[in-house]
């Protein structure tokens, strides 16, 4: 998180603590919005079992930009700027996930119908957008980050411990400490429909994976991967085609 970003998103030290906290969590310095957020997440956020699922389904929709039918949100799910988070029908968010749509001018996070987000997964923006298509399955302990745009096409499977990013670029030639720089993105990151990413795959900034591609476990995708191929290794290289179309 760059210094300039900290100032924009968390406020300045001259602001009151509650305003800085409100900007970080609900996205605006509004006492009513903060009270509603605190009340709902405190009383319902960590309730287990069917009762917790029911109460979150009943009372959480007012926090979100949109909230479809049949949505299920597990225990201890952290929400940041939830008014810019959009959940379509039958989305399932497992326990201990983070959904964070921080940014000043971004559209936020969009999850398509029948999408599943596995336990401990973090989906977050720093001024960027994330769009996840219908029937996407994201495994446990994944990390999806956007300072620009991440799109994941429908019917894609992402195994555990994967990291997909749009951003994270720093100027190596700048003598200023990295912690004081603001990271940048060279362009959107796109995973097309019906892809399969094995465990611990890293997809770097400004790369595209074509429809139907399979990325082997532990691979690092640093250049574009065409459709309907199998790619493995560091960096990911094509080893065969799946089929001809």
XYZ file of C-alpha atoms in Angstrom:
245
model
C 0.000 0.000 0.000
C 1.661 3.234 -1.169
C 1.871 6.331 0.994
C -0.450 8.315 -1.285
C -2.983 5.514 -1.163
C -2.903 5.487 2.632
C -3.738 9.183 2.674
C -6.636 8.801 0.208
C -8.200 5.687 1.683
C -7.534 6.033 5.396
C -7.585 9.792 5.737
C -4.964 12.075 7.222
C -3.706 12.102 10.778
C -5.502 15.431 11.273
C -8.862 13.671 10.923
C -10.606 12.088 13.868
C -10.057 8.405 14.482
C -13.682 7.506 13.750
C -13.557 9.248 10.361
C -10.385 7.411 9.401
C -11.895 4.112 10.499
C -15.151 4.820 8.664
C -13.287 5.591 5.424
C -11.381 2.334 5.750
C -14.429 0.169 6.472
C -17.626 1.616 5.005
C -15.889 3.948 2.559
C -17.274 7.263 3.784
C -17.281 9.410 6.903
C -20.923 8.782 7.726
C -21.973 8.110 11.308
C -25.270 6.358 10.361
C -23.494 4.132 7.823
C -20.773 3.273 10.320
C -23.269 2.484 13.093
C -25.242 0.149 10.790
C -22.056 -1.577 9.625
C -20.767 -2.024 13.183
C -24.098 -3.260 14.508
C -24.702 -5.839 11.792
C -21.163 -7.214 11.632
C -20.780 -7.308 15.431
C -24.022 -9.132 16.200
C -24.343 -11.367 13.136
C -20.869 -11.665 11.599
C -19.517 -14.461 13.778
C -22.664 -16.475 14.469
C -22.248 -20.098 13.484
C -24.615 -22.691 12.099
C -27.897 -22.280 10.280
C -28.944 -19.402 12.530
C -25.912 -17.328 11.518
C -26.471 -18.035 7.825
C -30.130 -17.087 8.117
C -29.518 -13.836 10.017
C -26.782 -12.683 7.644
C -29.022 -13.456 4.672
C -31.799 -11.493 6.344
C -29.891 -8.404 7.523
C -26.722 -8.098 5.392
C -28.290 -7.112 2.018
C -28.554 -3.452 3.045
C -24.763 -3.304 3.366
C -24.094 -4.421 -0.210
C -24.395 -2.779 -3.600
C -26.580 -5.713 -4.650
C -27.450 -9.024 -3.023
C -29.026 -11.865 -4.985
C -31.322 -14.697 -3.991
C -29.876 -17.692 -2.205
C -26.649 -15.965 -1.112
C -24.833 -17.645 1.783
C -22.163 -15.850 3.821
C -20.116 -17.805 6.333
C -18.730 -16.776 9.701
C -16.168 -14.046 10.252
C -16.272 -12.616 6.717
C -14.591 -9.204 6.623
C -16.286 -6.555 4.477
C -14.693 -3.301 3.344
C -16.611 -0.716 1.273
C -19.484 -3.221 0.963
C -21.671 -0.784 -1.002
C -19.342 -1.540 -3.942
C -19.635 -5.312 -3.580
C -22.242 -7.025 -5.765
C -23.328 -10.625 -5.164
C -25.470 -12.446 -7.736
C -27.852 -15.332 -7.027
C -26.586 -18.365 -5.094
C -23.141 -16.966 -4.322
C -21.451 -18.773 -1.420
C -18.761 -17.068 0.673
C -17.096 -19.495 3.068
C -15.796 -18.669 6.559
C -12.991 -16.164 7.214
C -12.953 -14.603 3.749
C -12.223 -10.930 3.014
C -14.190 -8.914 0.444
C -12.622 -5.476 0.123
C -13.643 -2.995 -2.597
C -11.579 -0.012 -1.453
C -11.064 2.862 -3.884
C -12.264 6.348 -4.659
C -13.589 6.002 -8.213
C -13.719 2.261 -8.820
C -16.817 0.171 -9.503
C -15.803 -2.523 -7.039
C -16.219 -6.309 -6.828
C -18.786 -8.329 -8.807
C -19.440 -12.030 -8.186
C -21.537 -13.940 -10.728
C -24.281 -16.507 -10.152
C -23.434 -19.800 -8.430
C -19.911 -18.674 -7.604
C -18.126 -20.243 -4.631
C -15.372 -18.489 -2.654
C -13.372 -20.874 -0.466
C -12.403 -20.396 3.155
C -9.751 -17.760 4.007
C -9.720 -16.332 0.482
C -9.048 -12.602 0.101
C -10.606 -10.615 -2.763
C -9.551 -6.998 -2.603
C -9.057 -3.842 -4.608
C -6.974 -0.713 -4.196
C -8.805 1.527 -6.623
C -9.322 -1.259 -9.166
C -12.169 -3.605 -10.068
C -12.746 -7.354 -9.933
C -15.339 -9.153 -12.053
C -15.896 -12.880 -11.495
C -18.257 -14.711 -13.830
C -20.987 -17.271 -13.216
C -20.245 -20.680 -11.741
C -16.630 -19.888 -10.801
C -15.071 -21.950 -8.014
C -12.207 -20.369 -6.074
C -10.456 -22.637 -3.581
C -9.269 -21.982 -0.056
C -6.555 -19.470 0.833
C -6.522 -17.713 -2.540
C -5.668 -14.047 -3.081
C -7.189 -11.922 -5.867
C -5.956 -8.344 -5.981
C -6.717 -5.468 -8.335
C -5.342 -2.001 -8.770
C -6.650 -2.010 -12.336
C -8.994 -4.808 -13.457
C -9.159 -8.550 -12.856
C -11.728 -10.549 -14.824
C -12.362 -14.267 -14.361
C -14.633 -15.947 -16.884
C -17.531 -18.278 -16.168
C -17.028 -21.951 -15.259
C -13.401 -21.415 -14.258
C -11.835 -23.481 -11.465
C -9.082 -21.996 -9.295
C -7.451 -24.372 -6.820
C -6.155 -23.550 -3.343
C -3.385 -21.038 -2.612
C -3.498 -19.253 -5.975
C -2.634 -15.559 -6.362
C -4.139 -13.504 -9.195
C -3.094 -9.867 -9.425
C -3.581 -6.733 -11.488
C -1.044 -4.330 -10.032
C 1.923 -4.694 -7.723
C 4.397 -3.051 -10.092
C 7.088 -0.835 -8.545
C 9.715 1.418 -10.092
C 12.988 -0.379 -9.407
C 15.009 2.645 -10.541
C 13.368 4.913 -7.966
C 15.650 5.305 -4.912
C 12.635 6.019 -2.709
C 11.859 3.100 -0.356
C 9.298 0.711 -1.833
C 7.087 1.110 1.241
C 6.721 4.810 0.383
C 5.946 4.248 -3.287
C 2.492 3.651 -4.712
C 2.380 0.458 -6.781
C 1.064 0.598 -10.333
C -0.523 -1.715 -12.875
C 0.550 -2.035 -16.505
C -2.873 -3.289 -17.554
C -5.798 -5.616 -16.809
C -5.390 -9.268 -15.909
C -7.825 -11.650 -17.571
C -8.628 -15.314 -17.031
C -11.121 -16.404 -19.676
C -13.960 -18.873 -19.229
C -13.588 -22.567 -18.473
C -9.983 -22.403 -17.278
C -8.406 -24.577 -14.600
C -5.625 -23.236 -12.404
C -3.839 -25.807 -10.254
C -2.766 -25.170 -6.689
C -0.327 -22.321 -5.954
C -0.481 -20.739 -9.403
C 0.630 -17.088 -9.602
C -0.922 -14.917 -12.318
C 0.976 -11.637 -12.599
C -0.071 -8.148 -13.646
C -1.274 -7.467 -17.200
C -1.489 -11.077 -18.391
C -4.234 -12.998 -20.194
C -5.128 -16.675 -20.032
C -7.247 -17.905 -22.930
C -10.481 -19.871 -22.685
C -10.130 -23.524 -21.749
C -6.492 -23.257 -20.688
C -5.049 -25.450 -17.935
C -2.266 -24.051 -15.757
C -0.271 -26.637 -13.814
C 0.261 -26.446 -10.072
C 2.949 -24.000 -8.948
C 3.232 -22.250 -12.319
C 3.951 -18.526 -12.683
C 1.998 -16.882 -15.506
C 4.019 -13.832 -16.565
C 3.088 -13.752 -20.278
C -0.146 -14.404 -22.149
C -1.321 -18.020 -22.451
C -3.501 -18.928 -25.475
C -6.759 -20.868 -25.363
C -7.055 -24.640 -24.922
C -3.470 -25.382 -23.957
C -1.722 -26.870 -20.930
C 1.037 -24.668 -19.479
C 3.380 -25.505 -16.598
C 6.532 -24.212 -14.951
C 8.243 -20.978 -13.905
C 7.607 -19.063 -16.052
C 4.620 -20.962 -17.448
C 5.331 -22.590 -20.818
C 2.977 -24.463 -23.134
C 3.563 -28.215 -23.052
C 0.620 -29.392 -25.170
C -2.703 -28.481 -26.682
C -5.859 -29.843 -25.090
C -7.719 -30.261 -28.359
C -8.164 -28.617 -31.729
C -11.257 -26.502 -32.379
